[in-house]
Structures are given as structure tokens and as C-alpha cells.
mmCIF file of C-alpha atoms in Angstrom:
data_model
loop_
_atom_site.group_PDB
_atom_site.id
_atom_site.type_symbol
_atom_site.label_atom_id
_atom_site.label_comp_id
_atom_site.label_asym_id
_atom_site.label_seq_id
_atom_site.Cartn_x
_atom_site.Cartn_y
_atom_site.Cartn_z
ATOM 1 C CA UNK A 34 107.761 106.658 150.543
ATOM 2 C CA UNK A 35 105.470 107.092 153.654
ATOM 3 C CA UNK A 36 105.775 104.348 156.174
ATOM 4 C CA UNK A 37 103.163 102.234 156.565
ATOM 5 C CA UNK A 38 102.955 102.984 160.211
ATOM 6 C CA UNK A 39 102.833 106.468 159.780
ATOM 7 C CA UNK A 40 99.639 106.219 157.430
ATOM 8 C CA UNK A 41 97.783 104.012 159.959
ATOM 9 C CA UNK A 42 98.604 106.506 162.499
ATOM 10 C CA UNK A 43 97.187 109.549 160.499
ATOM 11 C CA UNK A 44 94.189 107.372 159.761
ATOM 12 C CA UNK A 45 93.658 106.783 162.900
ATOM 13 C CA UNK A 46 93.347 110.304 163.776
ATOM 14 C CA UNK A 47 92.096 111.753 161.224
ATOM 15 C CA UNK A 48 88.936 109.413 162.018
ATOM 16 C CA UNK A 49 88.466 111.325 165.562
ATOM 17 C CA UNK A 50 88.410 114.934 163.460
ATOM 18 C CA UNK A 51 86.118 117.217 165.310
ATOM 19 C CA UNK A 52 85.116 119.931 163.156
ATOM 20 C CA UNK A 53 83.661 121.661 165.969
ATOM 21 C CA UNK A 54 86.358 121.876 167.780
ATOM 22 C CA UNK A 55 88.515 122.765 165.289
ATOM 23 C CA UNK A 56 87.615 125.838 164.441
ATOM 24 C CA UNK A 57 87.833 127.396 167.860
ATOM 25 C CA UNK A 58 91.481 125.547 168.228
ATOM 26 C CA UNK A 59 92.180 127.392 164.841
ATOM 27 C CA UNK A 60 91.195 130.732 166.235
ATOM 28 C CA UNK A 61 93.453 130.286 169.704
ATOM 29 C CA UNK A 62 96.622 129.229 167.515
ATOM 30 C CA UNK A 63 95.596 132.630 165.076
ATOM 31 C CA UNK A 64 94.774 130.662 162.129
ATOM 32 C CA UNK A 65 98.075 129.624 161.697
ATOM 33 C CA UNK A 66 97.761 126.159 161.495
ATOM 34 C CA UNK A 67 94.638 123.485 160.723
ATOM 35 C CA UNK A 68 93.687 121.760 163.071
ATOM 36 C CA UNK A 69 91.638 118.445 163.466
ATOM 37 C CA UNK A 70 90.205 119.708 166.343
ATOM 38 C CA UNK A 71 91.176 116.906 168.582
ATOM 39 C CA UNK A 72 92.208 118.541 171.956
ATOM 40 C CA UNK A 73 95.092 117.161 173.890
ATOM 41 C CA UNK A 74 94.002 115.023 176.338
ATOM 42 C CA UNK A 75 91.988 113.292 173.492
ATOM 43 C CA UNK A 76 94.995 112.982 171.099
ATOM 44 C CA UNK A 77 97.039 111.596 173.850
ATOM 45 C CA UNK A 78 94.811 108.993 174.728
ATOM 46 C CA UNK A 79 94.035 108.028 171.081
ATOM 47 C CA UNK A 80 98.006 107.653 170.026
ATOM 48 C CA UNK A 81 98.031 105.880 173.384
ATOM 49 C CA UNK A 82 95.662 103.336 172.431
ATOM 50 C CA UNK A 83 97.299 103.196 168.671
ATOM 51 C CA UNK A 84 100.290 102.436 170.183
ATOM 52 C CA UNK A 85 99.088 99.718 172.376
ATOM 53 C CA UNK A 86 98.034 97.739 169.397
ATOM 54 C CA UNK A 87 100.901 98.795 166.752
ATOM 55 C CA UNK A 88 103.536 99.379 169.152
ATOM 56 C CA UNK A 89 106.064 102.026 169.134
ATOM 57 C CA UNK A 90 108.251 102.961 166.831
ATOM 58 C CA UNK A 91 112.432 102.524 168.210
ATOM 59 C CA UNK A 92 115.502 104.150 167.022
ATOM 60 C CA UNK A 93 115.142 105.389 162.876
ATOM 61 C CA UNK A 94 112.119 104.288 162.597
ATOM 62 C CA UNK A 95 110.567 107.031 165.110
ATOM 63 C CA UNK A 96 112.567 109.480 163.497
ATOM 64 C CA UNK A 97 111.515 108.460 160.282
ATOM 65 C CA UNK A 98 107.396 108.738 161.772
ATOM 66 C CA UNK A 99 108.304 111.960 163.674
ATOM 67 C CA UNK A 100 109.646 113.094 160.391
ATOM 68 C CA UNK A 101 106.757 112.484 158.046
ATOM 69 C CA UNK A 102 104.360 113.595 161.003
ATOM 70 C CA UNK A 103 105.568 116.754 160.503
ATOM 71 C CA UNK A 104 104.964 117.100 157.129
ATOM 72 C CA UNK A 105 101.251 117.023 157.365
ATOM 73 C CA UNK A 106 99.476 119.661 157.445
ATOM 74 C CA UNK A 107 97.524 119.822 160.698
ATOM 75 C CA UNK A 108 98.962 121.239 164.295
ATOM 76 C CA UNK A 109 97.897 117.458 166.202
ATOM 77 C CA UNK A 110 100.562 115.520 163.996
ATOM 78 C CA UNK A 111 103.080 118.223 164.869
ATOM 79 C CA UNK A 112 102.284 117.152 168.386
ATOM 80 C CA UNK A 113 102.765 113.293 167.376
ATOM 81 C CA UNK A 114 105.984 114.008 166.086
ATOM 82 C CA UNK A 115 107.143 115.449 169.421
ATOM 83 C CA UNK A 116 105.796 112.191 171.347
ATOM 84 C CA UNK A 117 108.047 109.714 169.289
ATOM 85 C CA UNK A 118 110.700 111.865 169.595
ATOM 86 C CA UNK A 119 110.463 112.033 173.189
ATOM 87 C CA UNK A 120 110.243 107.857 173.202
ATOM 88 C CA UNK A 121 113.749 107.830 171.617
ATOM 89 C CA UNK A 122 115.476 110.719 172.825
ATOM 90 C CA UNK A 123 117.932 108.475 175.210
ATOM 91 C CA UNK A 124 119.135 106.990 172.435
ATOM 92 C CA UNK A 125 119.626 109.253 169.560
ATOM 93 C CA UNK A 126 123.099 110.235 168.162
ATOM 94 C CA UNK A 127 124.575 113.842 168.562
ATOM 95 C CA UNK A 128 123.609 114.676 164.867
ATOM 96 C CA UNK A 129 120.433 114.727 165.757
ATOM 97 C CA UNK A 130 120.147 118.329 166.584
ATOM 98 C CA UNK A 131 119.838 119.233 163.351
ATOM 99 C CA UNK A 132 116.479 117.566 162.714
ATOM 100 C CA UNK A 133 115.514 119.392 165.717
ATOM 101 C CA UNK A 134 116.935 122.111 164.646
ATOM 102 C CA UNK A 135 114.956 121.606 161.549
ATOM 103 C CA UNK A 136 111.757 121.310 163.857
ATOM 104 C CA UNK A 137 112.459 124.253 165.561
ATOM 105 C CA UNK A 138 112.390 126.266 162.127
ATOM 106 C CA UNK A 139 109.699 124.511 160.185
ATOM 107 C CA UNK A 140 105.809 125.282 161.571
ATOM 108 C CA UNK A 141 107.114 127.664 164.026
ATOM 109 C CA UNK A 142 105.496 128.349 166.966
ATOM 110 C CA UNK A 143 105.541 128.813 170.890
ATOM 111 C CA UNK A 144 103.634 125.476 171.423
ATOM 112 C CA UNK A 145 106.228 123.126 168.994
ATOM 113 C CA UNK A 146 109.216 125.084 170.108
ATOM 114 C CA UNK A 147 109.179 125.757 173.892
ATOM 115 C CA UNK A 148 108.388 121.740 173.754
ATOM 116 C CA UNK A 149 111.482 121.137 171.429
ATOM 117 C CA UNK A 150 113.416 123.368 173.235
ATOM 118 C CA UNK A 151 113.312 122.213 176.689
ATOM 119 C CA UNK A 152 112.108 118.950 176.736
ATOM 120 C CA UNK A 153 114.100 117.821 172.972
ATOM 121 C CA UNK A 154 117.052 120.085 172.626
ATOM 122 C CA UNK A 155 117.804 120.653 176.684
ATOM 123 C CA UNK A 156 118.096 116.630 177.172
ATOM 124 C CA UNK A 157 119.692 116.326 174.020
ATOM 125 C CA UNK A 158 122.886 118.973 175.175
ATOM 126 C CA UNK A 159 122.925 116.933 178.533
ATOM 127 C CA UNK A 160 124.456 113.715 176.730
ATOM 128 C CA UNK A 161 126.373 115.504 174.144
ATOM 129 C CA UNK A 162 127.347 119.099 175.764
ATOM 130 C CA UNK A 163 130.226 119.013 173.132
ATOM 131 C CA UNK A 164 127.701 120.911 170.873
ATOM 132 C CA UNK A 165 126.085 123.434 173.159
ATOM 133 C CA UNK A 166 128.915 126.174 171.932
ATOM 134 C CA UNK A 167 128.842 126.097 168.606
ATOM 135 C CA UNK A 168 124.862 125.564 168.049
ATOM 136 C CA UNK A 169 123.751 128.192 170.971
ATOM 137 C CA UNK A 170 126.108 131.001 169.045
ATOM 138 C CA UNK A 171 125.168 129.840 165.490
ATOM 139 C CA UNK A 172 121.217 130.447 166.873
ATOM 140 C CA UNK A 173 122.052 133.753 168.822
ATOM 141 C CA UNK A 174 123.379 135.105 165.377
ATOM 142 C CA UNK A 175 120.949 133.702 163.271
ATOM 143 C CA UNK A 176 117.781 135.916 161.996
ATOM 144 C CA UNK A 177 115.414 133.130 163.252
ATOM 145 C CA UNK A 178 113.254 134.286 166.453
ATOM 146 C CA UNK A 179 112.504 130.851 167.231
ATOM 147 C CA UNK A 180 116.188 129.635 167.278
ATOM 148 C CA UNK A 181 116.996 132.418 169.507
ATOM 149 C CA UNK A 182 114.171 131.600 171.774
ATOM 150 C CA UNK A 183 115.859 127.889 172.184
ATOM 151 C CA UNK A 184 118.959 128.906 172.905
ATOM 152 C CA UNK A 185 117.290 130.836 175.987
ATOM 153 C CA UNK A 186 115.272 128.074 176.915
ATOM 154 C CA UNK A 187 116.817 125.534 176.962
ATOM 155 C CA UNK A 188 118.235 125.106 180.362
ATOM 156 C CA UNK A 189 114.949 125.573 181.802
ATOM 157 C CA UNK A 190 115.080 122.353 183.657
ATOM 158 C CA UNK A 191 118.870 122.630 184.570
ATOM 159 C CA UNK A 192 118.167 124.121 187.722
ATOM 160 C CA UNK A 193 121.883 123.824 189.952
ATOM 161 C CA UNK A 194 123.313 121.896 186.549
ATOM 162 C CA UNK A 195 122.570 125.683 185.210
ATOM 163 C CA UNK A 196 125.618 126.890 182.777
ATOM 164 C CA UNK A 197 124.769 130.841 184.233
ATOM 165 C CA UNK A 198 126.972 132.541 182.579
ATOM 166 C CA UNK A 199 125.786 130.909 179.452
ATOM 167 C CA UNK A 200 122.219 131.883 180.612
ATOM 168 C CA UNK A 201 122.980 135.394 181.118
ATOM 169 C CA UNK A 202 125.012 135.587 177.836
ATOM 170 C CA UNK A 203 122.225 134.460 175.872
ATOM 171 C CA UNK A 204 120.052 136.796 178.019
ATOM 172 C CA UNK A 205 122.719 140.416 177.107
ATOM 173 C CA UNK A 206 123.324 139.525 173.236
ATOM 174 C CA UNK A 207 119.167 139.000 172.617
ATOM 175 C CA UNK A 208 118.147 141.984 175.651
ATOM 176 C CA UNK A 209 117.480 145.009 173.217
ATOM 177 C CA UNK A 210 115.007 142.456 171.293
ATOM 178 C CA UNK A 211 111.927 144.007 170.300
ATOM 179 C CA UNK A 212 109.967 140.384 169.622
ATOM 180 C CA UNK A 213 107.381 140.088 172.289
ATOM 181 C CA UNK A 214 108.424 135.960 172.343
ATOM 182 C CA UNK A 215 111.837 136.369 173.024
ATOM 183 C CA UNK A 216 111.213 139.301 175.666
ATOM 184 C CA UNK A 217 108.585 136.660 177.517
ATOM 185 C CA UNK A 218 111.611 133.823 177.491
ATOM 186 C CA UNK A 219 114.022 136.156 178.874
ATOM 187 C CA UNK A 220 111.486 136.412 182.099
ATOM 188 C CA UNK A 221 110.678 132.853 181.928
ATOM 189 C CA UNK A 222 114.135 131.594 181.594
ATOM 190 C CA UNK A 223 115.207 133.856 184.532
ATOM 191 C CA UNK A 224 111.945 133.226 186.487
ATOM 192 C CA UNK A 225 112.669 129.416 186.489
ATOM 193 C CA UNK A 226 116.510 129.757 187.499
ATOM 194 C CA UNK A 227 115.400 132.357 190.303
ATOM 195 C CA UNK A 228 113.664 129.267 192.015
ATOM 196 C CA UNK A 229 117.657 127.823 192.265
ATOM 197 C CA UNK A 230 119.315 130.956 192.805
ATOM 198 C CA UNK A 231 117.554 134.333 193.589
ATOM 199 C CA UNK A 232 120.285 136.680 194.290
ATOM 200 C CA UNK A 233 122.043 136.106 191.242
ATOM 201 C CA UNK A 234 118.679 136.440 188.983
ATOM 202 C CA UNK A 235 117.637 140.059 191.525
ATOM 203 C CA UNK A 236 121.455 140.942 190.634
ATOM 204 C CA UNK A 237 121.434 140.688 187.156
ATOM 205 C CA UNK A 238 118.344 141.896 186.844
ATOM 206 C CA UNK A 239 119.387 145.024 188.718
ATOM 207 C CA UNK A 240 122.723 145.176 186.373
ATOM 208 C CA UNK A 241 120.746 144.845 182.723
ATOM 209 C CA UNK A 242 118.624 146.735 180.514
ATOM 210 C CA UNK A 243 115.420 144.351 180.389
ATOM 211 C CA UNK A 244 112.596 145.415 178.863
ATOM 212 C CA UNK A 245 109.797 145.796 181.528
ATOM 213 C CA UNK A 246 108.383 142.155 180.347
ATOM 214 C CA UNK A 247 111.289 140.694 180.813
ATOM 215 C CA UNK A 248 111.553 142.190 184.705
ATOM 216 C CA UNK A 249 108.129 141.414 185.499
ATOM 217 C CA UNK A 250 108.222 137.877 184.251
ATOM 218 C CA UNK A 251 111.896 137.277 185.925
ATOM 219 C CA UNK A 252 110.379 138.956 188.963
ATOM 220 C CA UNK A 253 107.415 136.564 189.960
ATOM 221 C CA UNK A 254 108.608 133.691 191.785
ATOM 222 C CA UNK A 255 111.218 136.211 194.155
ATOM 223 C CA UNK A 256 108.600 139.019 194.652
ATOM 224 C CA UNK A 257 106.100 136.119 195.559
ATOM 225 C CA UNK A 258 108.339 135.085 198.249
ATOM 226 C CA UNK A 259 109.463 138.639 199.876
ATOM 227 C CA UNK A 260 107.485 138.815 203.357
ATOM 228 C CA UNK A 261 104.967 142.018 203.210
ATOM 229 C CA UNK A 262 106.606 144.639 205.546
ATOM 230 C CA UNK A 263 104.445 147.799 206.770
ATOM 231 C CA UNK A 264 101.561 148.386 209.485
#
């Protein structure tokens, strides 16, 4: 049965619907998803101001909202979901990478999982890193783009706490991928760990097949830096 939070919070929003906006919100995400056409700023500032008066959900009982959040049909409860998680990720037990998990492959898509991934799943290996081995191969083998993408992602805010050679293994096994998402977070995921350590990104790089995206993207920050030589 739906929590009675969780239906005052869908009210809520779904009484700031802009059907104008929505449709050009639908077009950007490719019609995958409906949308309520409430853009971000907006829908922060209205769960805010829920919040303030219903308070926020702790421990089971944000899962529980994040959970049924989910299950509704339009992209801005998706990004609800996300928010409670994020209020109760300190406290959550290691089991709870499967529900993410289970986020990460339900809905799919760059703007739920790159969240999921770095700012859900990355914190969530920091207190228990017991699990990284055994999830991060179980999603390099698995058929599911989006899993693969996480386990590529999400050390993006690692920076010197960086497992590299995990990195770069997740990087070789997923390298001959043809998926224009997972080529993108092989440049991205590089790109971010070249701001700790160039000369190990420009050498592995240099040692590995990328695909051209993948170079350009790793590429960036270093070539960015390099002082122009010449007359």
C-alpha cells in the first residue's frame, strides 16, 4: 500500500504540472519518459517547501518513498526518488546496492544513472568497499549498458582515493564497446581522474585502443593545460 506521504508528495506536484513545458522536456529526453513539465530548479524548490511542512522521510521510510517514487510514471518523481535517497545515504546498510542496482536498471537513462552512479553507488562503495569486487565484475559481464556505465563511473569523485587499476580495468574489458554512452564515460571517467593524475591518464591513453570519443573526451582537461608552443 502507498504511503501516505508519498501520495501527498505526488499531489503536490502533480498540482505544479506545466503542460507547456512538458512537451518540450519530452522531446529533449526523446520521448522516453512523461514528463510534468516541471523543470528542475522548480521541482527542487517545490519538494523543498513540501518538505518543510511534512518533513523528511529517515531511514525505511525514505526508501520506502524513493521506492514508490519510482514507480510512477513521470521522469520528475524519478528525480524525487534520487533526493530521499541522497538524505539517507549515510546511513543505509550494505544491501542496499541492490535497490540501486535496481534503479540503475529500471527507467534507464543518462540523467537517473550518472546521478545513481556517482553520487548513490560511489558513496555507497566508500563505507562498504567489501562489495566493490564482486558487484563491479557482475556489471562488467552483464548485458546491461547502464550497469556497465556505473561501474565506470563511479569513482568519478575519488580523485587521489582513485582504485586506478580498477579504473583502467573497467576501462580495457568495456574499450571495443560500440554504445555511444559507454564510449562518452570512458572519456569522462578518464577526463575527471586526469585532473589528479595526468601522466598516467596521457599513458594509458597512449597504451589502449580507445575509440576516438573516448580520446577526445579523456583528452580535454590535459590538452587544455599544454602551453601553445610555435611563433
Amino acid at each position: 500500500m502507498t504511503s501516505s506521504y508519498t501520495m501527498k508528495l505526488e499531489k503536490w506536484l502533480r498540482a505544479h504540472a506545466d503542460v507547456a513545458n512538458a512537451s518540450s522536456m519530452e522531446a529533449y529526453m526523446k520521448n522516453y519518459f512523461p514528463l510534468l513539465g516541471i523543470r528542475n530548479p522548480a521541482r527542487v524548490a517545490l519538494t523543498k517547501q513540501f518538505t518543510k511542512e511534512h518533513g523528511i522521510p529517515k531511514g525505511e521510510e525514505a526508501v520506502q518513498v524513493a521506492q514508490e517514487l519510482w514507480a510512477l510514471p513521470e521522469r520528475e518523481f524519478a528525480y524525487t526518488a534520487i533526493m530521499m535517497l541522497l538524505q539517507v545515504r549515510k546511513t543505509v546498510k550494505a544491501e542496499h546496492i541492490d535497490l540501486l542496482e535496481h534503479f540503475i536498471v529500471t527507467n534507464s537513462w543518462w540523467d537517473s544513472v550518472d546521478t545513481i552512479a556517482d553520487h548513490l553507488i560511489g558513496y555507497h562503495f566508500q563505507r562498504f568497499p567489501e562489495l566493490i569486487p564482486a558487484y563491479v565484475a557482475k556489471w562488467l559481464a552483464s548485458d546491461n549498458m547502464w550497469l556497465q556505465r556505473t561501474a565506470i563511473l563511479f569513482q568519478l569523485k575519488y580523485k587521489k582515493k582513485t582504485d586506478v587499476t580498477l579504473l583502467f580495468h573497467c576501462i580495457t574489458v568495456m574499450a571495443d564497446s560500440k554504445e555511444f554512452f559507454i564510449r562518452k564515460a570512458i572519456g569522462w571517467a578518464l577526463r575527471e581522474y586526469s585532473k589528479t593524475d595526468a601522466a598516467a591518464v596521457q599513458s594509458f591513453v597512449a597504451s589502449t585502443e580507445l575509440s576516438p570519443l573516448s580520446v577526445r573526451e579523456a583528452l580535454k582537461v590535459i590538452e587544455r593545460k599544454q602551453p601553445i608552443t610555435g611563433s
